GROMACS .gro file of C-alpha atoms in nm:
model
  184
    1ILE     CA    1   9.528   8.076  14.221
    2HIS     CA    2   9.595   8.022  13.857
    3ARG     CA    3   9.350   8.013  13.567
    4ALA     CA    4   9.361   7.868  13.256
    5THR     CA    5   9.320   8.137  12.972
    6ALA     CA    6   9.072   8.099  12.698
    7LYS     CA    7   9.221   8.054  12.355
    8VAL     CA    8   9.110   8.324  12.147
    9LYS     CA    9   8.859   8.209  11.842
   10THR     CA   10   8.919   8.365  11.522
   11LEU     CA   11   8.679   8.349  11.258
   12GLY     CA   12   8.880   8.369  10.893
   13ALA     CA   13   8.646   8.526  10.626
   14LEU     CA   14   8.718   8.549  10.260
   15LEU     CA   15   8.558   8.869  10.098
   16ALA     CA   16   8.467   8.760   9.787
   17GLY     CA   17   8.161   9.001   9.694
   18GLY     CA   18   8.347   9.227   9.519
   19LYS     CA   19   8.187   9.359   9.148
   20ALA     CA   20   8.531   9.317   8.985
   21ARG     CA   21   8.485   9.612   8.727
   22ARG     CA   22   8.868   9.647   8.680
   23PHE     CA   23   8.910   9.240   8.579
   24GLY     CA   24   8.598   9.271   8.371
   25SER     CA   25   8.473   8.907   8.502
   26ASP     CA   26   8.467   8.706   8.810
   27LYS     CA   27   8.771   8.713   8.963
   28ALA     CA   28   8.707   8.449   9.223
   29GLU     CA   29   8.652   8.188   8.931
   30ALA     CA   30   8.964   8.324   8.748
   31MET     CA   31   9.223   8.049   8.721
   32LEU     CA   32   9.599   8.049   8.822
   33HIS     CA   33   9.800   7.752   8.745
   34GLY     CA   34   9.516   7.570   8.680
   35ARG     CA   35   9.332   7.637   8.982
   36ALA     CA   36   9.054   7.929   9.110
   37LEU     CA   37   9.180   8.219   9.243
   38ILE     CA   38   8.919   8.159   9.506
   39GLU     CA   39   9.093   7.816   9.625
   40HIS     CA   40   9.445   8.001   9.648
   41ALA     CA   41   9.289   8.228   9.863
   42ILE     CA   42   9.132   7.994  10.076
   43GLU     CA   43   9.435   7.815  10.106
   44ALA     CA   44   9.635   8.090  10.223
   45LEU     CA   45   9.353   8.177  10.488
   46ARG     CA   46   9.307   7.909  10.627
   47PRO     CA   47   9.646   7.827  10.840
   48HIS     CA   48   9.577   8.173  11.025
   49CYS     CA   49   9.219   8.070  11.160
   50ASP     CA   50   9.022   7.837  11.352
   51ALA     CA   51   8.724   7.843  11.067
   52LEU     CA   52   8.648   8.004  10.759
   53VAL     CA   53   8.351   8.155  10.585
   54ILE     CA   54   8.315   8.300  10.273
   55VAL     CA   55   8.136   8.604  10.257
   56ALA     CA   56   7.922   8.715   9.959
   57ARG     CA   57   7.924   8.402   9.773
   58ARG     CA   58   7.817   8.016   9.794
   59SER     CA   59   8.091   7.788   9.732
   60PRO     CA   60   8.125   7.420   9.854
   61LEU     CA   61   8.481   7.504   9.975
   62ALA     CA   62   8.348   7.646  10.294
   63PRO     CA   63   8.029   7.832  10.422
   64SER     CA   64   7.873   8.105  10.342
   65ALA     CA   65   7.778   8.428  10.495
   66GLU     CA   66   7.561   8.739  10.342
   67ASP     CA   67   7.735   9.072  10.314
   68TRP     CA   68   7.577   9.293  10.620
   69PRO     CA   69   7.348   9.516  10.584
   70GLY     CA   70   7.317   9.433  10.212
   71PRO     CA   71   7.472   9.379   9.912
   72GLY     CA   72   7.630   9.687   9.729
   73MET     CA   73   7.834   9.793  10.037
   74GLY     CA   74   8.154   9.718   9.922
   75PRO     CA   75   8.420   9.573  10.137
   76LEU     CA   76   8.248   9.721  10.469
   77GLY     CA   77   7.944   9.510  10.374
   78GLY     CA   78   8.171   9.214  10.339
   79LEU     CA   79   8.304   9.319  10.689
   80GLY     CA   80   7.980   9.367  10.809
   81GLY     CA   81   7.889   9.008  10.684
   82ALA     CA   82   8.188   8.868  10.842
   83LEU     CA   83   8.123   9.027  11.211
   84ASP     CA   84   7.783   8.945  11.190
   85HIS     CA   85   7.884   8.551  11.133
   86ALA     CA   86   8.108   8.592  11.377
   87LEU     CA   87   7.913   8.686  11.686
   88ARG     CA   88   7.607   8.438  11.580
   89HIS     CA   89   7.893   8.164  11.601
   90ASN     CA   90   8.104   8.256  11.948
   91PHE     CA   91   8.396   8.411  11.761
   92ASP     CA   92   8.614   8.656  11.934
   93GLN     CA   93   8.794   8.797  11.627
   94VAL     CA   94   8.794   8.794  11.242
   95LEU     CA   95   9.104   8.813  11.033
   96THR     CA   96   8.986   8.915  10.654
   97SER     CA   97   9.117   8.884  10.323
   98PRO     CA   98   8.990   8.983   9.961
   99VAL     CA   99   8.941   8.649   9.732
  100ASP     CA  100   9.207   8.815   9.498
  101CYS     CA  101   9.509   8.778   9.776
  102VAL     CA  102   9.682   8.437   9.718
  103ARG     CA  103   9.956   8.455   9.938
  104LEU     CA  104   9.965   8.629  10.256
  105PRO     CA  105  10.256   8.637  10.511
  106ALA     CA  106  10.333   8.353  10.710
  107ASP     CA  107  10.321   8.511  11.021
  108LEU     CA  108  10.026   8.733  10.952
  109ARG     CA  109   9.838   8.660  11.290
  110THR     CA  110  10.144   8.779  11.495
  111LEU     CA  111  10.174   9.080  11.261
  112LEU     CA  112   9.819   9.163  11.327
  113ASP     CA  113   9.778   9.057  11.716
  114PRO     CA  114   9.626   9.219  11.892
  115ALA     CA  115   9.300   9.309  11.720
  116PRO     CA  116   9.224   9.553  11.604
  117ALA     CA  117   9.462   9.565  11.328
  118CYS     CA  118   9.531   9.577  10.934
  119LEU     CA  119   9.756   9.611  10.678
  120ALA     CA  120   9.859   9.959  10.597
  121ASP     CA  121   9.904   9.934  10.235
  122GLN     CA  122   9.587   9.690  10.213
  123PRO     CA  123   9.350   9.767  10.507
  124VAL     CA  124   9.107   9.457  10.377
  125ILE     CA  125   9.330   9.227  10.526
  126GLY     CA  126   9.273   9.307  10.884
  127LEU     CA  127   9.204   9.148  11.247
  128TRP     CA  128   8.888   9.252  11.372
  129PRO     CA  129   8.730   9.206  11.701
  130ALA     CA  130   8.387   9.068  11.665
  131ARG     CA  131   8.225   9.310  11.911
  132ALA     CA  132   8.314   9.600  11.645
  133ALA     CA  133   8.035   9.498  11.495
  134GLY     CA  134   7.834   9.804  11.637
  135ALA     CA  135   8.085  10.076  11.562
  136LEU     CA  136   8.076   9.918  11.183
  137GLU     CA  137   7.689   9.977  11.206
  138ALA     CA  138   7.705  10.349  11.318
  139LEU     CA  139   7.971  10.395  11.062
  140LEU     CA  140   7.767  10.265  10.781
  141PHE     CA  141   7.440  10.444  10.887
  142SER     CA  142   7.615  10.770  10.926
  143ASP     CA  143   7.754  11.019  10.664
  144ALA     CA  144   8.107  10.966  10.783
  145ARG     CA  145   8.354  10.824  10.509
  146HIS     CA  146   8.246  10.435  10.424
  147SER     CA  147   8.599  10.312  10.376
  148VAL     CA  148   8.803  10.065  10.558
  149TYR     CA  149   9.017  10.301  10.628
  150GLY     CA  150   8.776  10.501  10.815
  151PHE     CA  151   8.636  10.206  10.954
  152ALA     CA  152   9.003  10.146  11.105
  153GLU     CA  153   9.043  10.465  11.210
  154ARG     CA  154   8.674  10.508  11.405
  155ILE     CA  155   8.805  10.155  11.601
  156GLY     CA  156   9.183  10.280  11.665
  157ALA     CA  157   9.304   9.978  11.450
  158ARG     CA  158   9.656   9.966  11.423
  159MET     CA  159   9.826  10.025  11.093
  160VAL     CA  160  10.082   9.718  11.023
  161LYS     CA  161  10.372   9.764  10.760
  162THR     CA  162  10.479   9.483  10.653
  163ALA     CA  163  10.826   9.432  10.455
  164THR     CA  164  10.646   9.209  10.160
  165HIS     CA  165  10.303   9.343  10.015
  166PRO     CA  166  10.079   9.084   9.971
  167ILE     CA  167   9.977   9.020   9.593
  168ASN     CA  168   9.658   9.159   9.480
  169ILE     CA  169   9.506   9.113   9.151
  170ASN     CA  170   9.284   9.373   9.005
  171THR     CA  171   9.317   9.363   8.629
  172PRO     CA  172   9.394   9.067   8.389
  173GLU     CA  173   9.715   9.182   8.334
  174ASP     CA  174   9.822   9.163   8.712
  175LEU     CA  175   9.682   8.820   8.691
  176ASP     CA  176   9.902   8.686   8.361
  177GLY     CA  177  10.192   8.878   8.568
  178LEU     CA  178  10.121   8.644   8.846
  179GLU     CA  179  10.117   8.309   8.662
  180ARG     CA  180  10.444   8.389   8.485
  181SER     CA  181  10.647   8.470   8.813
  182LEU     CA  182  10.511   8.258   9.074
  183PRO     CA  183  10.605   7.879   9.146
  184GLN     CA  184  10.316   7.634   9.097
   0.00000   0.00000   0.00000
């Protein structure tokens, strides 16, 4: 008997709720080659997923989701919001990326498949099963280490090393250097 295999539905989640302390202003709206970083980040993430949501920010560029269980939880709150949104909208997994990462590897899904997996040097870029929401909830309401690395370890995520590292913008100097080095 031949069975058709169901396509795995992947929600792309752009995590956009950081406080940008080192950057000093709203990173998502900082300009790179005449466009906001959030636009670049969406463009980088969109090819790797079936649908996209922006977590912790309202934008006309894509639907939004709130941090879960609430604001102020850092990247784990963003991941929680993404997993919650995925479960409520029948997605099997979530591919996360931060708003300040404007270039992703062309083979990102291949690198991270199967979930759970994340980039070893930037674990916020990860592919997470939606069903891991329960493990994240347990972590957030425990005394255990509240970090993306801690969550990845808790659910047995593979730490994937890549030859090239996605660009991450933490300071205005990072943005200035990127403006000079990247083609438009």
